[in-house]
């Protein structure tokens, strides 16, 4: 009797007694009846207590309890009289572990700065809890899918001696007697070396951009998953990306239905996104955008509005493939059918999710790659090790990277990316 | 016919024809017969080719092929005539994708600096491949076990405004107009906040120590998994740690038998380590060490030799629990039965693996914690947010951290930790 369990497991105790430890989220009374909203990290349940059914000590303890006090609660689990699949607890025992006095985040509205200053507490709100849970589900789905497809995790280093893409947005760190180390912006080059050992691999870790832009889609520290596969060309690369994103959707729909409900995410739209992804070439995309009224010019990158226009009317995400080589990095392989374009793709999510994946087939020819490094004015010495991967057993290969917070933002349907990472870091924020 | 597949799946093709893409690892000839050792990242197979059975073009291509050339090979899969569960391929077709000329890592012995300078290629050696595979298996086992136990992944930040333990070994980074950011040494304090939302959580990412020590067990950048759980006390904390480590052992034995064989790891010893872990209090450990001839004094930390002595004769890892408070961090909870000790543990692995886990119950009382912060001379303002986690719904809680490379080193039975991470970073090494 009063077996200790978690809220998520309470349905199994229907008709029986159980005990949980957690926090009081909310409390309201209706004369001699009190309704407690309880949470323990695994879920939420309503506790009901009738004054005459409990001792005065227990009733007083409940009256005394405050928002966010930690509590231990026991009672009989029962089906909700009206709601399907909802359970509640008839409270028989109640103990305050620690009484929270004047919890700073009241039920009223707070400004974003106040909430970010109290991120360590704000995470407890129902919405933030749901986002954390979905973030975890997306991580799990990615690990699962990639292992199914034969990828293993190979962690790339954070401290790097040179930049992968550009240098203006790099964080630099004094590194013993070796000068400066730069914080990684992508592990791709390292993964291209590691596929020579394990064939298919991925990393999944924090990356850093010292970008001075303040937008709803940028963080200075965020999580990227980069995958790389030997003997995979452009077509198969797109299939892997599509497979992964559809796996993420299915996994979240299956394991996070409560969380998606809390976030008021339209799950019908997510279900529909689990369909073959559309494809447009960059050329087609620009033409379509101009027709739809965008003033984008050929050779330019897509803006946020453009991304929105391109997915309008599409249930599933849209690949934009084969971009002009001039606006893409040196390592992308030229399209053999049109050498001014590269065999790459950006994947644009539905519902305003924007770009969530970028990928490409890589140039596997050492001489060609060397030429490009020179053309870009990069220091060839820094890339000798990278060129080695083509000199010794080079082979066609491709890869892609997904921004975790971008994916979380899309699946959750939240507006601001700062809510998609537990402790956001931006140009103006380093705390808590 | 000649269906494309991976080497790991070739046993399913026994008696049939298949095609693989990979690299030539080694080649030897015996007159008109050639034996090729082939690898593709998923495994290794011997290819056999008889001159009279193939065209001159194919034979010439095989003769021309060199170590680490990328190749496409097809032929009939057959059971090895003598070895159980071993298969080989009767080569019918052979094509060089890219001919490797003068691969730098010859079959002869190389010094560690040469190998580390060529880490991007060294990873292809059989031993390094096996370590990468086992590292991935350990990561998977950790993710799996923690999710089974109700933990979710909550990534803690890398950029932090203040230090968790000490400041002398912190890397500092200029951070826009906010002064310096420090690279995280542990996400623990952040996880202690996040359990207020999700109950049980963990992070798993890179951490950084600007330590000037050059040992076989230290890296400046390494991977840590920190777990934290609300309503979990010392005893249950130890159970979770033991459960996780035993899950790691079982998972590796099950999924990495080939890799462990390559590394010549004594798997019987690993099997035996999957047994209830021994426990010694710090007091008992010191007494035992002194009896065994160590000159360690009461109140000192364990040295490498001490760790070796304490696991001598033990098949399973050993917990050393309840250490003097003076040599442990401020956040550890005092033992109610002896307030000069804390409710913590170090887990010492067998076979010279050394300490792989450190954990403790945390002090949950805000006033007590505040006092300690003052006693340690730390800046209280920096910890206001952390104290909030106790002021609003504080509860008993515990956590632990496992060093990934330490675990890899132990399971693989390798000597040097620099082989346990794909691209090691040490005081003297930032490349490749």
Short mmCIF file of C-alpha atoms in Angstrom, two decimals, chain B residues 10-404:
data_model
loop_
_atom_site.label_atom_id
_atom_site.label_comp_id
_atom_site.label_asym_id
_atom_site.label_seq_id
_atom_site.Cartn_x
_atom_site.Cartn_y
_atom_site.Cartn_z
CA UNK B 10 28.19 -10.79 -45.64
CA UNK B 11 27.49 -13.91 -43.54
CA UNK B 12 23.88 -13.59 -44.74
CA UNK B 13 25.18 -13.92 -48.29
CA UNK B 14 26.99 -17.21 -47.72
CA UNK B 15 26.92 -19.19 -50.98
CA UNK B 16 25.77 -16.08 -52.88
CA UNK B 17 27.45 -13.22 -54.66
CA UNK B 18 27.80 -9.76 -53.17
CA UNK B 19 29.54 -6.46 -53.78
CA UNK B 20 31.22 -4.20 -51.24
CA UNK B 21 32.97 -0.82 -51.24
CA UNK B 22 35.85 -0.29 -48.86
CA UNK B 23 39.59 -0.12 -48.49
CA UNK B 24 42.47 -2.50 -48.97
CA UNK B 25 44.10 -3.05 -45.58
CA UNK B 26 46.71 -5.61 -46.55
CA UNK B 27 47.68 -7.85 -49.43
CA UNK B 28 49.85 -10.91 -49.75
CA UNK B 29 50.40 -13.30 -52.59
CA UNK B 30 51.24 -16.93 -52.83
CA UNK B 31 52.14 -17.44 -56.46
CA UNK B 32 48.97 -17.37 -58.55
CA UNK B 33 46.77 -16.73 -55.50
CA UNK B 34 46.32 -13.38 -53.80
CA UNK B 35 44.88 -12.79 -50.35
CA UNK B 36 43.39 -9.36 -49.72
CA UNK B 37 42.44 -8.04 -46.32
CA UNK B 38 39.48 -5.72 -46.91
CA UNK B 39 37.63 -3.36 -44.60
CA UNK B 40 34.66 -1.05 -45.05
CA UNK B 41 34.13 0.39 -41.58
CA UNK B 42 31.58 -2.25 -40.59
CA UNK B 43 34.05 -5.12 -40.45
CA UNK B 44 36.92 -7.02 -42.05
CA UNK B 45 36.96 -9.83 -44.58
CA UNK B 46 39.56 -11.77 -46.50
CA UNK B 47 39.23 -11.74 -50.26
CA UNK B 48 40.81 -14.59 -52.20
CA UNK B 49 41.58 -14.38 -55.88
CA UNK B 50 43.02 -17.07 -58.13
CA UNK B 51 44.75 -15.73 -61.24
CA UNK B 52 43.21 -18.19 -63.64
CA UNK B 53 39.69 -17.41 -62.43
CA UNK B 54 39.74 -13.73 -63.35
CA UNK B 55 40.50 -11.69 -66.45
CA UNK B 56 43.96 -10.21 -66.94
CA UNK B 57 42.53 -6.74 -66.40
CA UNK B 58 41.17 -7.65 -63.01
CA UNK B 59 44.34 -9.45 -61.98
CA UNK B 60 46.44 -6.45 -63.02
CA UNK B 61 44.17 -4.10 -61.07
CA UNK B 62 44.65 -6.23 -57.97
CA UNK B 63 48.41 -6.34 -58.45
CA UNK B 64 48.43 -2.55 -58.82
CA UNK B 65 46.32 -1.94 -55.71
CA UNK B 66 48.06 -0.59 -52.63
CA UNK B 67 47.46 -0.34 -48.90
CA UNK B 68 44.53 2.04 -48.16
CA UNK B 69 43.40 2.34 -51.77
CA UNK B 70 39.61 2.62 -51.93
CA UNK B 71 38.15 -0.27 -53.86
CA UNK B 72 34.96 -1.91 -55.05
CA UNK B 73 35.01 -5.68 -54.81
CA UNK B 74 32.52 -8.37 -55.79
CA UNK B 75 32.44 -12.10 -55.54
CA UNK B 76 30.97 -15.16 -53.94
CA UNK B 77 30.79 -15.28 -50.13
CA UNK B 78 31.94 -18.54 -48.61
CA UNK B 79 32.55 -19.98 -45.19
CA UNK B 80 36.19 -20.09 -44.23
CA UNK B 81 37.42 -23.65 -44.83
CA UNK B 82 38.87 -23.93 -41.32
CA UNK B 83 37.70 -21.12 -39.05
CA UNK B 84 34.29 -21.14 -37.38
CA UNK B 85 32.03 -18.11 -38.06
CA UNK B 86 34.55 -16.63 -40.47
CA UNK B 87 33.70 -15.87 -44.06
CA UNK B 88 35.74 -14.95 -47.08
CA UNK B 89 35.05 -13.68 -50.56
CA UNK B 90 36.11 -15.41 -53.78
CA UNK B 91 36.86 -12.29 -55.76
CA UNK B 92 35.30 -12.14 -59.23
CA UNK B 93 35.45 -8.40 -59.79
CA UNK B 94 37.80 -5.73 -58.46
CA UNK B 95 38.04 -2.01 -59.16
CA UNK B 96 40.29 0.63 -57.63
CA UNK B 97 38.31 3.81 -56.81
CA UNK B 98 41.37 5.81 -55.77
CA UNK B 99 44.92 4.52 -55.70
CA UNK B 100 46.73 5.46 -52.47
CA UNK B 101 50.40 6.20 -53.13
CA UNK B 102 52.89 5.86 -50.26
CA UNK B 103 50.44 5.63 -47.36
CA UNK B 104 52.36 7.25 -44.49
CA UNK B 105 51.55 4.69 -41.81
CA UNK B 106 53.47 1.66 -42.96
CA UNK B 107 53.23 -1.68 -41.26
CA UNK B 108 56.36 -0.91 -39.21
CA UNK B 109 56.25 0.62 -35.75
CA UNK B 110 55.79 4.38 -35.40
CA UNK B 111 56.36 6.62 -32.41
CA UNK B 112 53.39 8.18 -30.61
CA UNK B 113 54.04 11.68 -31.95
CA UNK B 114 54.08 10.47 -35.53
CA UNK B 115 50.85 8.58 -34.99
CA UNK B 116 49.17 11.51 -33.25
CA UNK B 117 50.24 13.85 -36.06
CA UNK B 118 48.54 11.39 -38.40
CA UNK B 119 45.54 10.76 -36.19
CA UNK B 120 43.22 11.30 -39.18
CA UNK B 121 44.79 8.20 -40.78
CA UNK B 122 45.82 6.31 -37.65
CA UNK B 123 42.10 5.92 -36.85
CA UNK B 124 41.99 3.39 -39.70
CA UNK B 125 44.21 0.88 -37.93
CA UNK B 126 42.38 -2.15 -36.62
CA UNK B 127 43.01 -1.30 -32.99
CA UNK B 128 41.87 2.31 -33.28
CA UNK B 129 38.80 1.22 -35.24
CA UNK B 130 37.91 -1.20 -32.45
CA UNK B 131 38.26 1.55 -29.84
CA UNK B 132 35.98 3.89 -31.83
CA UNK B 133 33.37 1.16 -32.07
CA UNK B 134 33.49 0.40 -28.35
CA UNK B 135 33.33 4.09 -27.51
CA UNK B 136 30.12 4.31 -29.53
CA UNK B 137 28.75 1.21 -27.80
CA UNK B 138 29.44 2.71 -24.37
CA UNK B 139 27.68 5.95 -25.36
CA UNK B 140 24.69 3.97 -26.57
CA UNK B 141 24.62 1.87 -23.38
CA UNK B 142 24.65 5.00 -21.22
CA UNK B 143 21.82 6.67 -23.17
CA UNK B 144 19.83 3.46 -23.06
CA UNK B 145 20.27 2.79 -19.35
CA UNK B 146 19.49 6.34 -18.26
CA UNK B 147 16.32 6.48 -20.33
CA UNK B 148 15.22 3.16 -18.87
CA UNK B 149 15.66 4.71 -15.43
CA UNK B 150 13.60 7.77 -16.33
CA UNK B 151 16.39 10.25 -17.07
CA UNK B 152 16.14 12.59 -20.04
CA UNK B 153 19.00 14.43 -21.73
CA UNK B 154 19.18 18.10 -20.76
CA UNK B 155 22.24 19.73 -22.29
CA UNK B 156 24.04 22.04 -19.91
CA UNK B 157 25.83 25.07 -21.31
CA UNK B 158 29.54 25.14 -22.21
CA UNK B 159 29.87 28.89 -21.78
CA UNK B 160 29.51 29.58 -18.07
CA UNK B 161 29.88 32.78 -16.07
CA UNK B 162 31.48 31.06 -13.06
CA UNK B 163 33.29 27.92 -12.08
CA UNK B 164 31.87 24.75 -10.58
CA UNK B 165 35.05 23.46 -8.99
CA UNK B 166 38.06 25.74 -8.64
CA UNK B 167 39.18 28.34 -11.15
CA UNK B 168 42.84 27.61 -11.79
CA UNK B 169 42.15 25.06 -14.50
CA UNK B 170 39.53 27.02 -16.45
CA UNK B 171 39.79 28.03 -20.08
CA UNK B 172 38.55 31.57 -20.51
CA UNK B 173 37.04 33.09 -23.66
CA UNK B 174 36.39 36.77 -24.43
CA UNK B 175 32.59 36.99 -24.71
CA UNK B 176 31.27 40.07 -26.54
CA UNK B 177 30.73 42.94 -24.08
CA UNK B 178 30.16 40.63 -21.12
CA UNK B 179 33.78 40.02 -20.17
CA UNK B 180 34.96 36.45 -20.03
CA UNK B 181 33.11 33.20 -20.39
CA UNK B 182 34.60 30.04 -18.91
CA UNK B 183 34.41 26.69 -20.63
CA UNK B 184 32.43 24.24 -18.52
CA UNK B 185 34.13 21.62 -16.40
CA UNK B 186 30.84 20.03 -15.36
CA UNK B 187 27.18 20.67 -16.01
CA UNK B 188 26.17 19.49 -12.56
CA UNK B 189 24.88 22.78 -11.14
CA UNK B 190 22.68 23.26 -14.22
CA UNK B 191 21.34 19.75 -13.94
CA UNK B 192 20.48 20.41 -10.30
CA UNK B 193 18.27 23.22 -11.58
CA UNK B 194 16.78 21.11 -14.37
CA UNK B 195 15.68 18.28 -12.05
CA UNK B 196 13.23 20.84 -10.64
CA UNK B 197 11.54 20.57 -14.01
CA UNK B 198 12.08 17.02 -15.26
CA UNK B 199 12.94 15.09 -12.09
CA UNK B 200 15.82 13.11 -13.54
CA UNK B 201 18.19 14.28 -16.22
CA UNK B 202 21.69 14.02 -17.61
CA UNK B 203 24.03 15.84 -19.89
CA UNK B 204 26.68 14.23 -22.03
CA UNK B 205 29.13 16.51 -23.73
CA UNK B 206 32.64 17.88 -23.84
CA UNK B 207 34.22 19.50 -20.78
CA UNK B 208 37.51 21.31 -20.53
CA UNK B 209 40.41 21.42 -18.09
CA UNK B 210 43.35 23.73 -18.60
CA UNK B 211 45.45 21.39 -16.50
CA UNK B 212 49.16 21.39 -17.08
CA UNK B 213 49.54 17.74 -16.15
CA UNK B 214 50.83 15.28 -18.71
CA UNK B 215 49.67 11.83 -17.70
CA UNK B 216 48.21 8.77 -19.32
CA UNK B 217 44.86 9.67 -17.81
CA UNK B 218 44.45 13.37 -18.63
CA UNK B 219 43.12 15.26 -21.62
CA UNK B 220 42.36 18.99 -21.85
CA UNK B 221 39.11 18.24 -23.68
CA UNK B 222 37.13 15.16 -22.80
CA UNK B 223 33.56 13.88 -22.60
CA UNK B 224 31.58 13.65 -19.38
CA UNK B 225 28.16 12.30 -18.64
CA UNK B 226 26.62 13.94 -15.56
CA UNK B 227 23.36 12.59 -14.19
CA UNK B 228 21.17 14.12 -11.49
CA UNK B 229 18.00 12.83 -9.84
CA UNK B 230 15.46 14.41 -7.52
CA UNK B 231 14.32 12.44 -4.48
CA UNK B 232 17.28 10.08 -4.76
CA UNK B 233 19.58 9.64 -1.76
CA UNK B 234 23.05 8.17 -1.31
CA UNK B 235 22.07 4.48 -1.36
CA UNK B 236 19.95 4.74 -4.50
CA UNK B 237 22.63 6.90 -6.12
CA UNK B 238 25.12 4.05 -5.77
CA UNK B 239 22.59 1.59 -7.18
CA UNK B 240 22.08 3.74 -10.26
CA UNK B 241 25.83 3.98 -10.84
CA UNK B 242 26.32 0.26 -10.43
CA UNK B 243 23.37 -0.45 -12.71
CA UNK B 244 24.77 1.80 -15.39
CA UNK B 245 28.28 0.36 -15.32
CA UNK B 246 26.97 -3.20 -15.41
CA UNK B 247 24.74 -2.27 -18.33
CA UNK B 248 27.79 -0.87 -20.14
CA UNK B 249 29.69 -4.11 -19.59
CA UNK B 250 26.84 -6.30 -20.81
CA UNK B 251 26.14 -4.13 -23.83
CA UNK B 252 29.80 -4.14 -24.91
CA UNK B 253 30.18 -7.88 -24.41
CA UNK B 254 27.06 -8.45 -26.50
CA UNK B 255 27.68 -6.00 -29.33
CA UNK B 256 31.48 -5.71 -29.53
CA UNK B 257 32.90 -9.20 -29.30
CA UNK B 258 34.97 -8.76 -32.47
CA UNK B 259 36.30 -5.43 -31.28
CA UNK B 260 37.24 -6.82 -27.86
CA UNK B 261 39.02 -9.71 -29.57
CA UNK B 262 41.02 -7.29 -31.73
CA UNK B 263 42.04 -5.43 -28.58
CA UNK B 264 42.94 -8.72 -26.88
CA UNK B 265 40.78 -7.67 -23.95
CA UNK B 266 40.24 -10.46 -21.43
CA UNK B 267 36.46 -10.70 -21.71
CA UNK B 268 36.29 -13.23 -18.89
CA UNK B 269 37.43 -10.45 -16.58
CA UNK B 270 34.76 -8.13 -17.95
CA UNK B 271 32.12 -10.80 -17.46
CA UNK B 272 33.20 -11.22 -13.86
CA UNK B 273 33.05 -7.46 -13.30
CA UNK B 274 29.30 -7.67 -13.94
CA UNK B 275 28.66 -8.65 -10.31
CA UNK B 276 27.62 -6.68 -7.21
CA UNK B 277 30.22 -3.98 -6.64
CA UNK B 278 32.24 -3.99 -3.45
CA UNK B 279 32.01 -1.06 -1.06
CA UNK B 280 34.58 0.40 1.25
CA UNK B 281 34.21 3.53 3.30
CA UNK B 282 37.04 6.02 2.93
CA UNK B 283 38.12 5.08 6.45
CA UNK B 284 38.24 1.40 5.57
CA UNK B 285 40.07 2.15 2.35
CA UNK B 286 42.84 4.10 4.11
CA UNK B 287 43.22 1.36 6.68
CA UNK B 288 43.44 -1.29 3.99
CA UNK B 289 45.92 0.74 1.97
CA UNK B 290 48.20 1.26 4.94
CA UNK B 291 48.06 -2.47 5.63
CA UNK B 292 49.02 -3.12 2.01
CA UNK B 293 52.03 -0.85 2.35
CA UNK B 294 50.79 2.44 0.89
CA UNK B 295 52.07 5.56 2.65
CA UNK B 296 48.80 7.43 2.09
CA UNK B 297 47.74 9.52 5.08
CA UNK B 298 44.23 9.97 6.39
CA UNK B 299 42.69 13.00 4.68
CA UNK B 300 44.57 12.59 1.42
CA UNK B 301 43.14 11.81 -1.98
CA UNK B 302 43.87 8.41 -3.52
CA UNK B 303 46.80 8.11 -5.90
CA UNK B 304 46.87 5.86 -8.96
CA UNK B 305 48.77 3.19 -7.07
CA UNK B 306 46.25 3.32 -4.25
CA UNK B 307 43.41 2.77 -6.67
CA UNK B 308 45.22 -0.25 -8.05
CA UNK B 309 45.76 -1.68 -4.56
CA UNK B 310 42.11 -1.25 -3.58
CA UNK B 311 40.82 -3.30 -6.50
CA UNK B 312 43.47 -6.00 -6.19
CA UNK B 313 41.75 -9.33 -5.82
CA UNK B 314 38.35 -7.88 -6.65
CA UNK B 315 36.53 -9.09 -9.75
CA UNK B 316 34.10 -6.17 -9.69
CA UNK B 317 34.66 -2.41 -9.42
CA UNK B 318 34.89 -0.97 -5.91
CA UNK B 319 33.00 1.98 -4.44
CA UNK B 320 34.94 4.14 -2.00
CA UNK B 321 32.23 6.06 -0.15
CA UNK B 322 31.91 8.74 2.52
CA UNK B 323 35.03 10.85 2.19
CA UNK B 324 36.27 13.63 4.51
CA UNK B 325 34.40 16.82 3.73
CA UNK B 326 37.62 18.86 3.60
CA UNK B 327 38.82 17.30 0.39
CA UNK B 328 35.46 17.39 -1.38
CA UNK B 329 33.42 20.22 -2.97
CA UNK B 330 31.04 22.45 -1.06
CA UNK B 331 27.84 21.05 -2.55
CA UNK B 332 28.16 17.53 -1.15
CA UNK B 333 25.78 16.61 1.64
CA UNK B 334 27.25 15.84 5.06
CA UNK B 335 26.77 12.36 6.41
CA UNK B 336 24.15 12.75 9.18
CA UNK B 337 25.99 10.04 11.12
CA UNK B 338 29.34 11.82 10.94
CA UNK B 339 29.29 15.45 9.94
CA UNK B 340 32.99 15.53 9.06
CA UNK B 341 32.27 13.17 6.17
CA UNK B 342 30.14 13.56 3.05
CA UNK B 343 27.70 11.20 1.34
CA UNK B 344 29.76 10.70 -1.77
CA UNK B 345 31.47 7.94 -3.71
CA UNK B 346 34.25 7.31 -6.18
CA UNK B 347 33.98 4.18 -8.29
CA UNK B 348 37.28 2.45 -8.99
CA UNK B 349 37.37 0.14 -12.00
CA UNK B 350 39.16 -3.20 -12.08
CA UNK B 351 42.29 -4.07 -14.09
CA UNK B 352 43.98 -0.74 -13.39
CA UNK B 353 41.10 1.24 -14.86
CA UNK B 354 41.21 3.71 -11.98
CA UNK B 355 38.44 6.10 -10.97
CA UNK B 356 35.72 6.23 -13.60
CA UNK B 357 32.80 7.74 -11.65
CA UNK B 358 32.43 10.34 -8.93
CA UNK B 359 29.08 10.99 -7.29
CA UNK B 360 27.37 12.34 -4.23
CA UNK B 361 24.16 13.28 -2.55
CA UNK B 362 23.90 17.08 -2.69
CA UNK B 363 23.22 19.48 0.16
CA UNK B 364 19.56 20.44 -0.30
CA UNK B 365 19.31 23.03 2.49
CA UNK B 366 19.66 26.60 1.22
CA UNK B 367 21.00 28.08 4.48
CA UNK B 368 23.58 25.32 4.92
CA UNK B 369 24.70 25.68 1.32
CA UNK B 370 24.95 29.45 1.65
CA UNK B 371 27.17 29.03 4.69
CA UNK B 372 29.50 26.73 2.79
CA UNK B 373 29.73 29.10 -0.16
CA UNK B 374 30.81 31.80 2.27
CA UNK B 375 33.26 29.50 4.06
CA UNK B 376 34.90 28.61 0.77
CA UNK B 377 35.34 32.29 0.00
CA UNK B 378 33.33 32.02 -3.18
CA UNK B 379 31.30 34.92 -4.49
CA UNK B 380 27.76 34.38 -3.22
CA UNK B 381 26.23 36.53 -5.96
CA UNK B 382 27.43 34.03 -8.54
CA UNK B 383 25.46 31.31 -6.82
CA UNK B 384 22.16 33.07 -6.14
CA UNK B 385 20.50 31.20 -8.98
CA UNK B 386 21.86 27.92 -7.64
CA UNK B 387 20.60 28.71 -4.16
CA UNK B 388 17.16 29.36 -5.70
CA UNK B 389 16.96 25.68 -6.53
CA UNK B 390 16.93 25.01 -2.76
CA UNK B 391 14.73 27.97 -1.82
CA UNK B 392 11.90 26.91 -4.07
CA UNK B 393 11.07 23.26 -3.70
CA UNK B 394 14.42 21.96 -2.53
CA UNK B 395 14.48 18.21 -2.02
CA UNK B 396 16.96 15.43 -1.38
CA UNK B 397 18.81 14.72 -4.60
CA UNK B 398 21.94 13.04 -5.84
CA UNK B 399 24.04 12.71 -8.93
CA UNK B 400 27.18 11.35 -10.47
CA UNK B 401 29.49 11.84 -13.41
CA UNK B 402 31.32 9.33 -15.57
CA UNK B 403 34.33 10.23 -17.64
CA UNK B 404 33.71 8.70 -21.05
#
